[in-house]
Structure formats: structure tokens, C-alpha cells
Coordinates of C-alpha atoms in Angstrom, one line a residue:
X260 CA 12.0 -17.6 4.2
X261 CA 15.2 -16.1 4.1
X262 CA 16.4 -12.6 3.2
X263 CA 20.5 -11.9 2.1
X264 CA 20.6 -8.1 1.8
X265 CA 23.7 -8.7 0.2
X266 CA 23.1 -10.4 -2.9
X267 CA 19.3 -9.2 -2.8
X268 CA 17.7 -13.2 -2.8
X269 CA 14.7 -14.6 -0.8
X270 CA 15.5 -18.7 -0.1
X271 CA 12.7 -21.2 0.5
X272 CA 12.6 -25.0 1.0
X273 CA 12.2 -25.2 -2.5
X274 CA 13.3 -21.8 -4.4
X275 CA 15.6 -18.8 -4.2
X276 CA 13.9 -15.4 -5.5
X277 CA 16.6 -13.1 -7.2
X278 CA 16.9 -10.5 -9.5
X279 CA 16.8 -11.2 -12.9
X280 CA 19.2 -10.7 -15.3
X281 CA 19.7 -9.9 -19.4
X282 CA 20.7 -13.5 -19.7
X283 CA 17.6 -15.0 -18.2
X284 CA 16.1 -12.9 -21.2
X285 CA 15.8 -16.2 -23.9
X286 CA 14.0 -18.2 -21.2
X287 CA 11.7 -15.4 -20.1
X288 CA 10.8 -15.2 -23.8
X289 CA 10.3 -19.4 -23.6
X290 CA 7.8 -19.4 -21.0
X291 CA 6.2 -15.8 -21.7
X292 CA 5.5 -16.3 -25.4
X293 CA 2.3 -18.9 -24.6
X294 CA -1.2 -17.9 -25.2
X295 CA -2.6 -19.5 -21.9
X296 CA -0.1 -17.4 -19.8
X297 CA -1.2 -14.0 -22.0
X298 CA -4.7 -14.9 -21.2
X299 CA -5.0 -15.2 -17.8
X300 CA -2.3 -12.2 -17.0
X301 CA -2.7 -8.3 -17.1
X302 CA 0.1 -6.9 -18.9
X303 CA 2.1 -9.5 -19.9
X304 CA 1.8 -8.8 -24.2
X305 CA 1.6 -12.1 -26.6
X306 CA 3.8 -12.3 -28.8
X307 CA 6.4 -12.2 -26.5
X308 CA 10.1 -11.2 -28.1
X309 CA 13.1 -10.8 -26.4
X310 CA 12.8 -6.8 -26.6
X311 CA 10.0 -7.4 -24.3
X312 CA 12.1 -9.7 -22.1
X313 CA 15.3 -7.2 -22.2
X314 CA 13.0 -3.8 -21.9
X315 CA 10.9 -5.5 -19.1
X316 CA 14.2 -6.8 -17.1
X317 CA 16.6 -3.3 -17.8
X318 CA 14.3 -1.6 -14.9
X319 CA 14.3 -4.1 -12.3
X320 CA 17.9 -3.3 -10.9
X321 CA 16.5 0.8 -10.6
X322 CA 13.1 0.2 -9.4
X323 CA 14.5 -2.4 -6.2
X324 CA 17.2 0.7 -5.5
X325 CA 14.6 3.4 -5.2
X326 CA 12.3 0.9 -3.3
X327 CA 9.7 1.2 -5.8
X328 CA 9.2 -2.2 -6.3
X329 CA 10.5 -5.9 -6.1
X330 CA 10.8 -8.0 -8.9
X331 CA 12.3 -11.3 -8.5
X332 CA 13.0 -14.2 -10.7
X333 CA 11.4 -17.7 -9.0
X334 CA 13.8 -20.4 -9.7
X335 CA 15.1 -23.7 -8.2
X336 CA 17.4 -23.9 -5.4
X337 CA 19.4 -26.4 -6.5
X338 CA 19.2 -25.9 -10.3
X339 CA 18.8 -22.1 -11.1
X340 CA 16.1 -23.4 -13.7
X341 CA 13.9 -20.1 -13.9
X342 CA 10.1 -21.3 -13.1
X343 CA 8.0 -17.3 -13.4
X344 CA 8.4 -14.4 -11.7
X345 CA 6.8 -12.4 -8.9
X346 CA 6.9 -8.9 -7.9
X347 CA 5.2 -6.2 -5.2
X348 CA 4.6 -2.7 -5.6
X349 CA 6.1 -0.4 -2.7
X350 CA 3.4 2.2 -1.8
X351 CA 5.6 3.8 0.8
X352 CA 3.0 6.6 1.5
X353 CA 0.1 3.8 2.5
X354 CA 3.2 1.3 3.5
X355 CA 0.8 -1.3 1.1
X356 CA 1.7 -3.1 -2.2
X357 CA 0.4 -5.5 -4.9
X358 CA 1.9 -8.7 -5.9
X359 CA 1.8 -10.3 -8.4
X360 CA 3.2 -13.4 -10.3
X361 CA 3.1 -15.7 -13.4
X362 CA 4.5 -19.3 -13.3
X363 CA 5.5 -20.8 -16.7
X364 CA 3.0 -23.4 -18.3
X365 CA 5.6 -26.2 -17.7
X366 CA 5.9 -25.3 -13.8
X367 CA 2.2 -25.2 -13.0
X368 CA 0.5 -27.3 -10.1
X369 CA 4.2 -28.1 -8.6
X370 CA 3.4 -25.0 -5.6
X371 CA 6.0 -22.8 -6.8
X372 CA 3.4 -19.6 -6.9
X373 CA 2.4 -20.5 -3.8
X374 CA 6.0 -20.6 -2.1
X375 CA 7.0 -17.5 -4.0
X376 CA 4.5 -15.6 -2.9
X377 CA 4.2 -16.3 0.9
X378 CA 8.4 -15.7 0.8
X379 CA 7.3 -12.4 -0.6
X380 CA 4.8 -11.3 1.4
X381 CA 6.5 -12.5 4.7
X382 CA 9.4 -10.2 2.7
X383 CA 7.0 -7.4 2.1
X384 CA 5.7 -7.4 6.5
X385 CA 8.9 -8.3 8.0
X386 CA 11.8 -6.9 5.7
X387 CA 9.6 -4.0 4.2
X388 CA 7.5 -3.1 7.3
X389 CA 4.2 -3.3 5.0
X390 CA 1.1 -2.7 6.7
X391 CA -1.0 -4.5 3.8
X392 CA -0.4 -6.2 0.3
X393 CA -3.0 -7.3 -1.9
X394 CA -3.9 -8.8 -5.2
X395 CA -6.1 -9.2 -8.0
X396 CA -7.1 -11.8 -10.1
X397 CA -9.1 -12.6 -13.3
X398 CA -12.2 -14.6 -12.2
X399 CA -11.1 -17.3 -15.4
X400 CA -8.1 -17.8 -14.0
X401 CA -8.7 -19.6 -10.2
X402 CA -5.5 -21.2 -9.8
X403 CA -4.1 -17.7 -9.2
X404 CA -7.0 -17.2 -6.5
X405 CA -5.8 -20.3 -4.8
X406 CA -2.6 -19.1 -4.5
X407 CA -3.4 -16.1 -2.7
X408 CA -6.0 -17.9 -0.6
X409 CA -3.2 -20.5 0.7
X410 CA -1.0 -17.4 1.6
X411 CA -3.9 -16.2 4.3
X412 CA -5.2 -13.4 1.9
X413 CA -8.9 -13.1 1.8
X414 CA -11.3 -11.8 -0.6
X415 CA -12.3 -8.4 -0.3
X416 CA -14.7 -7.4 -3.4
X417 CA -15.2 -8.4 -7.4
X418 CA -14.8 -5.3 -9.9
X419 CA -17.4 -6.4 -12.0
X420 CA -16.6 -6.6 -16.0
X421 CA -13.2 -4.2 -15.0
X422 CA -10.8 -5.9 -17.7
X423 CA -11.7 -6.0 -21.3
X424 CA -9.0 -8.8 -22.7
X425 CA -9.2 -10.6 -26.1
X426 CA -12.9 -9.2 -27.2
X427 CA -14.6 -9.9 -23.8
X428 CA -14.8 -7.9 -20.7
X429 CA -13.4 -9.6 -17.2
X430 CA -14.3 -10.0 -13.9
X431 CA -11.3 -9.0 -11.6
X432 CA -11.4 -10.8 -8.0
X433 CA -9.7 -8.5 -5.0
X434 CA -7.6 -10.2 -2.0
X435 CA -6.1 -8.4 0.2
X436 CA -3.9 -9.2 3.9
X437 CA -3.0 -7.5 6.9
X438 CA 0.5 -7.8 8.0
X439 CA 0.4 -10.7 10.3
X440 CA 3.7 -9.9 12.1
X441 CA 3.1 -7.0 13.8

């Protein structure tokens, strides 16, 4: 993982995180607007229009400058192609924060959530000075489990039936990590 201040990017073997723009709104709309995304996400609404795209991106700029969270568009290195997105929360007060990420439909399986988040969460100890970051998960989906799991976070507790999404309440799986670096 590598950090440029400057230009406000994370590099990996495989990625660069940046901030997202108003033109990547059309393809955030292209890999938002899919049911099996809205299902297995929080807050991410279905349909998904381009208001949503260009209301959700017009903060992201604001929120990195006042450190109160990083939201960063996963793409290829090489390419640009936009893959998801992943962000952290900055709880200065508790120096903790909680990630989270989707990966478009097209992308999954290829390890790009899993890249993207250990870049962030080396980002989050090293760059940050984070004592903790964790994450949550709905128990239906357990690819995004995985993903934490491979980045050395370990379960820490279930909040039973703590989501109600599309007429059905949700179990929500906890994972948390200590900062590693320290």
C-alpha cells in the first residue's frame, strides 16, 4: 500500500483508491442500480438514479478535508475502470472507524474487496493513527465476512435480528481489529 498525500490515492498491486468524482456518477449508477448489491448493503437505495450517484459523491471532497471520513473509489491501476467503493468513518474522539465497501456484480470473486480494504485499513493504522476499525455485515451476505476475515479482523458478536430489509428482519455479524502497527 501506498499513500500520495498529494493527489489523495492509496496504490496496490492491483488498484489505486481515489476520490471520486461527478463524472464517475453514470458508472456508479451502472453498478449501484442492481437488486443483489441493494440486498446485501445498508444504505445503498434501489433504484439507484444518478441524483443518488451525484448527491452521494458532492460530500466526499468535504467530509476527507474535515477528516470525517474517507471515501474512495476502487478502480484498476492500469485502466481507471471503477470496480466499488470503500470508505472508513474517522471517530477521532475513540481514534476508531468503520469500513465499509460494495464491489459491483461484474467485479465479484476477482479479490478486489479484499485488496481495498486491507490498503484501507493499513491507511486507517499507519496514515490515520487508528487504534481500532471495524465492520459489520449482514449474515446473508458471507462473501463480505470473508473479506474482513482475510484482512485479520475477527468476529466480535452477532446483533441478533438488528436490520429489518425487504420485509424480513437481519442478522448483522460484528468484526472488529486492533491496529497491528503499533
Amino acid at each position: 500500500m501506498v499513500y500520495n498525500r498529494g493527489d489523495r490515492t492509496i496504490t496496490t498491486e492491483r488498484l489505486r483508491l481515489r476520490l471520486f468524482t461527478k463524472e464517475d456518477a453514470q458508472n456508479v449508477v451502472e453498478l449501484c442500480n442492481n437488486y443483489n448489491l441493494y440486498k446485501s448493503t445498508l444504505h445503498l437505495p434501489y433504484p439507484y438514479s444518478i441524483d443518488c450517484a451525484l448527491s452521494w459523491i458532492a460530500n466526499h471532497e468535504q467530509n476527507f478535508e474535515l477528516e470525517q471520513s474517507y471515501e474512495f473509489a476502487i478502480t484498476d491501476k492500469e485502466s481507471g475502470q471503477l470496480y466499488g467503493a470503500i470508505a472508513i468513518t474517522n471517530d477521532k474522539e475513540h481514534k476508531n472507524g468503520e469500513i465499509g465497501y460494495w464491489i459491483g456484480e461484474p467485479y465479484w470473486g476477482k479479490g478486489y474487496g479484499t485488496e481495498a480494504a486491507k490498503a484501507v485499513i493499513e491507511f486507517a493504522f499507519r496514515e490515520k493513527h487508528y487504534h481500532r476499525v471495524y465492520g459489520h455485515y449482514f449474515k446473508k451476505n458471507p462473501a463480505s465476512g470473508k473479506v474482513m476475515e482475510k484482512c485479520g479482523m475477527k468476529y466480535e458478536g452477532t446483533l441478533k435480528e438488528h436490520i429489518y430489509k425487504i420485509d424480513a428482519f437481519e442478522d448483522v455479524f460484528c468484526y472488529g481489529i486492533i491496529n497491528p502497527y503499533k
